[in-house]
Amino acid sequence: MLSKDDILAALASVPGPDGKTPLNQSGAIDGVTIRDGKVFVAIRVHPARARELEGMRAAAEARIKALAGVASALVTLTAESEGAPAPAAAGGHAHRRGPETRAIPGVAKIIAVASGKGGVGKSTTACNLALGLAALGLKVGVLDADVFGPSMPRLFGVSGKPDLAPDGQKLKPMEAFGVKLMSIGFLVDENAAVVWRGPMVMSALNQFLREVEWGELDVLVVDMPPGTGDAQLTMAQNVPLSGAVIVSTPQDLSLIDARRGMAMFRQVNVPLIGVVENMSYFICPHCGGRSDIFAHGGARHEAEAHGAPFLGEIPLDMTIRETSDGGAPIVVSAPASPQAKAYLAVAERVREALFAGAAQRAAPRIVIE
Ligand code: ADP
């Protein structure tokens, strides 16, 4: 298994920003994340030196790519400035909300859709939930913050590159089915380590939040990267979230992960809107019979035991998979289907939580470390 130490060791042969101290000892490494052999490293530099340090960035990336077990590597330069969000503390015990939690003008609510682990249908749920909220008449945007596995372009069937807004500064979000969309997938090819505009990690997310012309939105749905590591914690901490939705499958293992997800948002004082149980039961496409493949109802039980509202269950269903992989999400392609109705029911509960006062954040609690 590839470890953080392997990555750092590989960077010992690359001179750091001062041109001599090895990068791994330079103190400039801001974060190393590894997922499924994909490595993401942030190097903190002064923004004025970003261009000049491109060689260092490229060398670091090449060293990492050369390691056995590395499928892809993305090294970015993160602006070093006082306003830059602090990385999560090494032990993950960061309680403070980050400095970038000021509201985004025009955007009423920002919610995170998160999961304790990958593959539970988080992105599919985020996509259909967003479309469900739009179907309820809300103005909705989706920010795909899963830098490792951006799936919103596929889910919404959108490709191409976003244009610059008329002001020449901000990016115009893409749009599909009446929902505004931004994804790192529109900007960075999976393999090419292209980094746009003086390249950043958490700052990338902040750029997506603040340098995209979202316009007036009732809800911005943020599809978080799966898991509860430092990267997720930092995001949860640095985005002005009104609440979080956790997606879980009924299996025990994933519930343990879901619990970690709930704990993560609690830690950073983001209210839990609730839990969605995905792949909850199976409707046979041939006979219409229902089978509870997994011990169905686990997520409801778990959510309630932890004081989080239960938002609904989504069946494990062939059409959901086909439509989401085919860029025609079920909420818009078959809005009258029982599957779409399951998502709409979740959307109604989320809307209620956001706008009927239930999950509204009390005055932020300040935790002094
Ligand atoms: P995650 O974001 O958690 O990694 P995805 O949303 O990408 O998960 O879903 C993983 C796979 O499972 C995709 O192929 C998706 O189409 C499929 N999927 C998600 N939810 C369902 C569901 N309720 N029924 C059937 N397939 C589903």
Coordinates of C-alpha atoms and ligand atoms in Angstrom, one line a residue:
M1 CA 0.0 0.0 0.0
L2 CA 1.2 3.4 -1.0
S3 CA 1.6 5.7 2.0
K4 CA 2.1 9.3 2.6
D5 CA 5.7 8.6 3.7
D6 CA 6.4 7.0 0.3
I7 CA 5.2 10.1 -1.4
L8 CA 7.2 12.4 0.9
A9 CA 10.3 10.2 0.4
A10 CA 9.9 10.5 -3.4
L11 CA 9.9 14.3 -3.0
A12 CA 13.3 14.4 -1.2
S13 CA 15.1 14.6 -4.5
V14 CA 13.1 17.7 -5.6
P15 CA 14.5 21.0 -4.4
G16 CA 11.8 23.1 -2.6
P17 CA 10.7 26.7 -3.3
D18 CA 14.0 28.1 -2.0
G19 CA 15.8 26.0 -4.7
K20 CA 17.8 24.0 -2.2
T21 CA 15.9 22.5 0.8
P22 CA 14.4 19.2 -0.3
L23 CA 10.7 19.6 -0.9
N24 CA 9.8 17.1 1.8
Q25 CA 11.7 19.2 4.4
S26 CA 10.7 22.6 3.1
G27 CA 7.6 22.9 5.1
A28 CA 5.8 23.9 1.9
I29 CA 3.8 20.6 1.5
D30 CA 0.3 21.5 2.4
G31 CA -1.4 18.2 2.0
V32 CA -0.9 14.7 0.6
T33 CA -4.0 12.6 -0.2
I34 CA -4.0 9.2 -1.7
R35 CA -7.0 7.5 -3.1
D36 CA -7.1 4.3 -5.2
G37 CA -3.6 5.0 -6.3
K38 CA -4.5 8.6 -7.3
V39 CA -2.2 11.0 -5.5
F40 CA -3.0 14.6 -4.9
V41 CA -0.3 16.9 -3.4
A42 CA -0.6 20.6 -2.6
I43 CA 2.5 22.8 -2.3
R44 CA 2.1 26.1 -0.6
V45 CA 3.9 28.9 -2.4
H46 CA 3.7 32.7 -2.6
P47 CA 1.2 33.4 -5.4
A48 CA 3.7 35.8 -7.1
R49 CA 6.1 32.8 -7.5
A50 CA 3.6 30.4 -9.0
R51 CA 4.8 30.7 -12.5
E52 CA 8.5 30.5 -11.6
L53 CA 7.9 27.4 -9.5
E54 CA 6.1 25.5 -12.3
G55 CA 9.3 23.5 -12.9
M56 CA 9.3 22.4 -9.2
R57 CA 5.7 21.4 -9.4
A58 CA 6.2 19.4 -12.6
A59 CA 9.3 17.7 -11.2
A60 CA 7.4 16.7 -8.0
E61 CA 4.6 15.3 -10.1
A62 CA 7.0 13.3 -12.3
R63 CA 8.7 11.8 -9.2
I64 CA 5.3 10.7 -7.8
K65 CA 4.1 9.3 -11.1
A66 CA 7.2 7.2 -11.3
L67 CA 6.4 5.4 -8.0
A68 CA 5.0 1.9 -8.2
G69 CA 1.3 1.8 -7.4
V70 CA 0.6 5.3 -8.5
A71 CA -2.2 5.5 -11.1
S72 CA -2.2 9.3 -11.5
A73 CA -0.7 12.2 -9.7
L74 CA -1.8 15.8 -9.5
V75 CA 0.5 18.3 -7.8
T76 CA -0.9 21.8 -7.4
L77 CA 0.6 25.0 -6.1
T78 CA -1.5 26.5 -3.3
A79 CA -1.4 30.2 -2.8
E80 CA 0.2 31.1 0.4
S81 CA -1.7 34.0 1.8
E82 CA -3.2 35.0 5.1
G83 CA -6.7 34.4 3.7
A84 CA -5.8 30.8 2.7
P85 CA -7.7 28.2 4.6
A86 CA -5.6 26.4 7.2
P87 CA -5.1 22.7 6.5
A88 CA -6.8 20.4 9.0
A89 CA -4.6 19.6 11.9
A90 CA -2.7 16.3 11.4
G91 CA -4.7 14.4 14.0
G92 CA -8.0 15.7 12.5
H93 CA -8.9 17.5 15.7
A94 CA -9.6 20.8 14.2
H95 CA -12.7 22.3 15.7
R96 CA -12.6 25.7 14.3
R97 CA -14.6 26.7 11.3
G98 CA -12.2 27.9 8.6
P99 CA -11.7 31.5 7.6
E100 CA -13.5 31.0 4.3
T101 CA -16.9 30.5 5.8
R102 CA -18.3 33.9 4.9
A103 CA -21.5 33.7 2.9
I104 CA -21.6 33.7 -0.9
P105 CA -23.6 36.6 -2.2
G106 CA -26.7 35.5 -3.9
V107 CA -26.5 31.9 -2.6
A108 CA -29.1 31.3 0.1
K109 CA -28.1 27.8 1.3
I110 CA -25.2 25.5 0.7
I111 CA -25.5 21.9 1.5
A112 CA -23.0 19.1 1.4
V113 CA -23.8 15.6 0.2
A114 CA -21.3 13.3 1.7
S115 CA -20.7 9.6 2.4
G116 CA -18.3 7.7 4.7
K117 CA -16.9 5.8 1.8
G118 CA -17.0 5.6 -2.0
G119 CA -19.5 3.8 -4.2
V120 CA -22.6 4.2 -2.1
G121 CA -24.3 6.3 -4.7
K122 CA -23.5 9.7 -3.2
S123 CA -23.1 11.5 -6.5
T124 CA -26.2 9.9 -8.0
T125 CA -28.1 11.0 -5.0
A126 CA -26.6 14.5 -5.1
C127 CA -27.6 14.8 -8.7
N128 CA -31.1 13.6 -8.3
L129 CA -31.6 15.5 -5.1
A130 CA -30.5 18.7 -6.8
L131 CA -32.9 18.0 -9.7
G132 CA -35.6 17.2 -7.2
L133 CA -35.1 20.6 -5.4
A134 CA -35.3 22.3 -8.8
A135 CA -38.5 20.4 -9.6
L136 CA -39.9 21.9 -6.4
G137 CA -39.3 25.3 -7.9
L138 CA -36.0 26.2 -6.3
K139 CA -33.1 27.8 -8.1
V140 CA -30.3 25.2 -7.7
G141 CA -26.6 24.8 -8.4
V142 CA -24.4 21.8 -8.1
L143 CA -20.7 22.1 -7.2
D144 CA -18.8 18.9 -7.8
A145 CA -16.1 19.0 -5.2
D146 CA -15.0 15.4 -5.7
V147 CA -11.6 16.3 -7.1
F148 CA -10.6 12.7 -7.4
G149 CA -13.6 11.3 -9.1
P150 CA -15.7 14.1 -10.5
S151 CA -18.9 12.5 -11.8
M152 CA -21.3 15.4 -12.3
P153 CA -20.3 15.9 -16.0
R154 CA -21.3 12.3 -16.7
L155 CA -24.4 12.3 -14.5
F156 CA -25.7 15.5 -16.1
G157 CA -24.5 14.5 -19.5
V158 CA -22.5 17.7 -19.9
S159 CA -19.1 18.1 -21.4
G160 CA -17.0 21.0 -22.6
K161 CA -15.3 23.9 -20.9
P162 CA -17.0 26.7 -19.1
D163 CA -16.8 30.2 -20.5
L164 CA -15.5 33.2 -18.8
A165 CA -18.3 35.5 -17.5
P166 CA -18.7 38.9 -19.2
D167 CA -16.6 40.5 -16.4
G168 CA -13.7 38.4 -17.6
Q169 CA -13.0 37.3 -14.1
K170 CA -15.4 34.7 -13.1
L171 CA -16.3 31.4 -14.8
K172 CA -19.8 30.9 -16.0
P173 CA -21.2 27.6 -14.6
M174 CA -22.4 25.0 -17.1
E175 CA -26.1 24.3 -17.1
A176 CA -28.2 21.2 -17.5
F177 CA -31.9 20.6 -16.8
G178 CA -32.2 24.0 -15.4
V179 CA -29.5 23.4 -12.8
K180 CA -26.2 25.3 -12.8
L181 CA -23.1 23.1 -12.6
M182 CA -19.5 23.3 -11.9
S183 CA -17.0 20.5 -11.7
I184 CA -13.3 20.2 -11.7
G185 CA -14.0 17.6 -14.4
F186 CA -14.8 20.5 -16.8
L187 CA -11.4 22.0 -16.1
V188 CA -8.9 19.3 -15.4
D189 CA -8.5 16.2 -17.6
E190 CA -8.2 13.1 -15.6
N191 CA -4.6 12.4 -16.6
A192 CA -3.2 15.8 -17.6
A193 CA -2.3 17.6 -14.5
V194 CA -3.5 20.9 -15.8
V195 CA -3.9 23.4 -13.1
W196 CA -5.8 26.6 -13.8
R197 CA -5.0 30.0 -12.6
G198 CA -2.2 29.6 -10.1
P199 CA -3.5 26.3 -9.0
M200 CA -4.8 25.4 -5.7
V201 CA -6.4 22.7 -3.6
M202 CA -8.7 24.0 -1.0
S203 CA -8.4 27.2 -2.9
A204 CA -9.7 25.3 -5.9
L205 CA -12.9 24.8 -3.9
N206 CA -12.9 28.4 -2.9
Q207 CA -12.5 29.4 -6.5
F208 CA -15.5 27.2 -7.4
L209 CA -17.5 28.8 -4.7
R210 CA -16.5 32.4 -5.2
E211 CA -15.1 32.8 -8.7
V212 CA -18.0 31.1 -10.4
E213 CA -20.9 33.3 -11.4
W214 CA -23.6 31.3 -9.6
G215 CA -26.0 34.2 -9.6
E216 CA -29.1 33.9 -7.4
L217 CA -29.5 30.4 -6.0
D218 CA -31.8 29.0 -3.4
V219 CA -29.6 26.0 -2.8
L220 CA -26.1 25.1 -3.9
V221 CA -25.6 21.3 -3.6
V222 CA -21.9 20.4 -3.0
D223 CA -21.0 16.8 -3.9
M224 CA -18.2 16.1 -1.4
P225 CA -15.4 13.6 -2.0
P226 CA -16.2 10.3 -0.3
G227 CA -14.7 9.6 3.1
T228 CA -13.9 11.4 6.2
G229 CA -10.2 12.2 5.9
D230 CA -8.3 15.5 6.2
A231 CA -9.4 16.7 2.8
Q232 CA -13.1 16.2 3.6
L233 CA -12.7 17.7 7.1
T234 CA -11.0 20.8 5.7
M235 CA -13.8 21.2 3.1
A236 CA -16.5 20.8 5.7
Q237 CA -14.7 23.4 7.7
N238 CA -14.1 25.9 5.0
V239 CA -17.4 26.0 3.1
P240 CA -20.2 28.0 4.6
L241 CA -22.5 25.0 4.8
S242 CA -26.1 25.3 6.0
G243 CA -26.2 21.5 6.5
A244 CA -25.1 18.1 5.4
V245 CA -26.9 15.1 3.9
I246 CA -25.2 11.7 4.4
V247 CA -25.7 8.9 1.9
S248 CA -25.4 5.4 3.1
T249 CA -26.2 1.9 2.0
P250 CA -27.9 -0.5 4.4
Q251 CA -24.8 -2.7 5.0
D252 CA -23.3 -2.5 8.4
L253 CA -19.9 -1.5 7.1
S254 CA -21.2 1.5 5.3
L255 CA -23.1 2.5 8.4
I256 CA -20.0 2.6 10.4
D257 CA -18.6 4.9 7.7
A258 CA -21.8 6.9 7.7
R259 CA -21.4 7.4 11.4
R260 CA -17.9 8.8 10.8
G261 CA -19.5 11.2 8.3
M262 CA -22.0 12.4 10.8
A263 CA -19.2 12.8 13.4
M264 CA -17.2 14.8 11.0
F265 CA -19.9 17.4 10.4
R266 CA -20.7 17.5 14.1
Q267 CA -17.0 18.2 14.7
V268 CA -17.1 21.3 12.6
N269 CA -20.6 22.4 13.8
V270 CA -22.4 21.8 10.5
P271 CA -26.0 20.7 11.1
L272 CA -27.0 17.3 9.9
I273 CA -30.0 17.6 7.6
G274 CA -30.2 13.8 7.7
V275 CA -29.4 10.5 6.2
V276 CA -30.5 8.9 2.9
E277 CA -30.5 5.1 2.6
N278 CA -29.5 4.3 -0.9
M279 CA -29.8 0.9 -2.6
S280 CA -32.2 0.2 0.2
Y281 CA -34.3 -2.5 -1.4
F282 CA -34.6 -4.1 -4.8
I283 CA -37.6 -4.0 -7.1
C284 CA -37.4 -6.9 -9.5
P285 CA -37.7 -5.5 -13.1
H286 CA -39.5 -8.7 -14.2
C287 CA -42.1 -9.3 -11.5
G288 CA -42.2 -6.0 -9.7
G289 CA -41.6 -7.8 -6.4
R290 CA -39.6 -6.1 -3.7
S291 CA -36.6 -7.8 -2.0
D292 CA -34.7 -6.5 0.9
I293 CA -31.3 -7.6 -0.2
F294 CA -29.4 -6.0 2.6
A295 CA -30.9 -5.7 6.1
H296 CA -33.1 -2.9 4.9
G297 CA -33.8 -0.1 7.3
G298 CA -30.3 0.0 8.9
A299 CA -29.7 3.6 7.9
R300 CA -33.0 4.8 9.3
H301 CA -32.2 3.0 12.6
E302 CA -28.7 4.4 12.6
A303 CA -29.8 7.9 11.8
E304 CA -32.4 8.0 14.4
A305 CA -30.1 6.4 17.0
H306 CA -27.7 9.3 16.4
G307 CA -30.3 12.0 16.4
A308 CA -30.1 12.7 12.7
P309 CA -33.4 12.9 10.7
F310 CA -34.0 10.1 8.2
L311 CA -34.6 11.6 4.8
G312 CA -35.8 8.5 2.9
E313 CA -34.8 5.4 1.0
I314 CA -33.9 4.9 -2.6
P315 CA -34.3 1.5 -4.2
L316 CA -31.4 -0.4 -5.8
D317 CA -32.7 -0.2 -9.3
M318 CA -31.5 -0.8 -12.8
T319 CA -33.0 2.3 -14.3
I320 CA -31.4 4.5 -11.7
R321 CA -28.0 3.1 -12.7
E322 CA -28.7 3.3 -16.4
T323 CA -30.1 6.8 -16.4
S324 CA -27.3 8.2 -14.2
D325 CA -24.6 6.6 -16.2
G326 CA -26.4 7.8 -19.4
G327 CA -26.6 11.5 -18.4
A328 CA -30.4 11.5 -18.1
P329 CA -31.0 11.4 -14.4
I330 CA -34.2 9.7 -13.4
V331 CA -35.8 12.7 -11.7
V332 CA -35.9 14.4 -15.1
S333 CA -36.1 11.5 -17.5
A334 CA -38.9 9.7 -15.7
P335 CA -40.3 12.1 -13.2
A336 CA -43.5 10.1 -12.6
S337 CA -41.6 6.9 -11.8
P338 CA -41.6 5.5 -8.3
Q339 CA -37.8 5.9 -8.3
A340 CA -38.0 9.6 -9.1
K341 CA -40.7 10.0 -6.5
A342 CA -38.3 8.5 -3.9
Y343 CA -35.8 11.3 -4.7
L344 CA -38.5 13.9 -4.7
A345 CA -39.6 12.9 -1.3
V346 CA -36.0 13.3 -0.1
A347 CA -35.9 16.7 -1.8
E348 CA -39.0 17.8 0.0
R349 CA -37.6 16.9 3.4
V350 CA -34.4 18.7 2.6
R351 CA -36.3 21.8 1.4
E352 CA -38.3 21.7 4.6
A353 CA -35.2 21.4 6.8
L354 CA -33.5 24.3 5.0
F355 CA -36.4 26.7 4.7
A356 CA -38.8 25.8 7.4
G357 CA -36.4 26.5 10.1
A358 CA -35.7 23.0 11.3
A359 CA -32.0 22.7 10.4
Q360 CA -31.2 26.4 10.5
R361 CA -28.0 27.0 12.2
A362 CA -28.1 28.6 15.5
A363 CA -25.5 31.3 16.1
P364 CA -22.2 29.7 15.3
R365 CA -20.7 28.1 18.3
I366 CA -17.1 29.3 18.8
V367 CA -14.8 26.6 20.1
I368 CA -11.6 27.7 21.5
E369 CA -8.8 25.2 21.2
Ligands
ADP1 P1 -20.4 7.5 -5.2 O1 -20.6 8.9 -5.5 O2 -20.9 7.2 -3.8 O3 -19.1 6.9 -5.4 P2 -22.1 6.9 -7.5 O4 -23.2 7.8 -7.3 O5 -21.0 7.3 -8.5 O6 -21.4 6.6 -6.0 O7 -22.7 5.5 -7.7 C1 -21.9 4.3 -7.9 C2 -22.5 3.4 -8.9 O8 -23.7 3.0 -8.4 C3 -22.9 4.1 -10.2 O9 -22.7 3.3 -11.3 C4 -24.4 4.4 -10.1 O10 -25.1 4.5 -11.3 C5 -24.9 3.3 -9.2 N1 -26.0 3.6 -8.4 C6 -26.1 4.6 -7.4 N2 -27.3 4.6 -6.8 C7 -28.0 3.5 -7.3 C8 -29.3 3.0 -7.1 N3 -30.1 3.5 -6.2 N4 -29.6 1.9 -7.9 C9 -28.7 1.4 -8.8 N5 -27.5 1.9 -9.0 C10 -27.1 2.9 -8.3

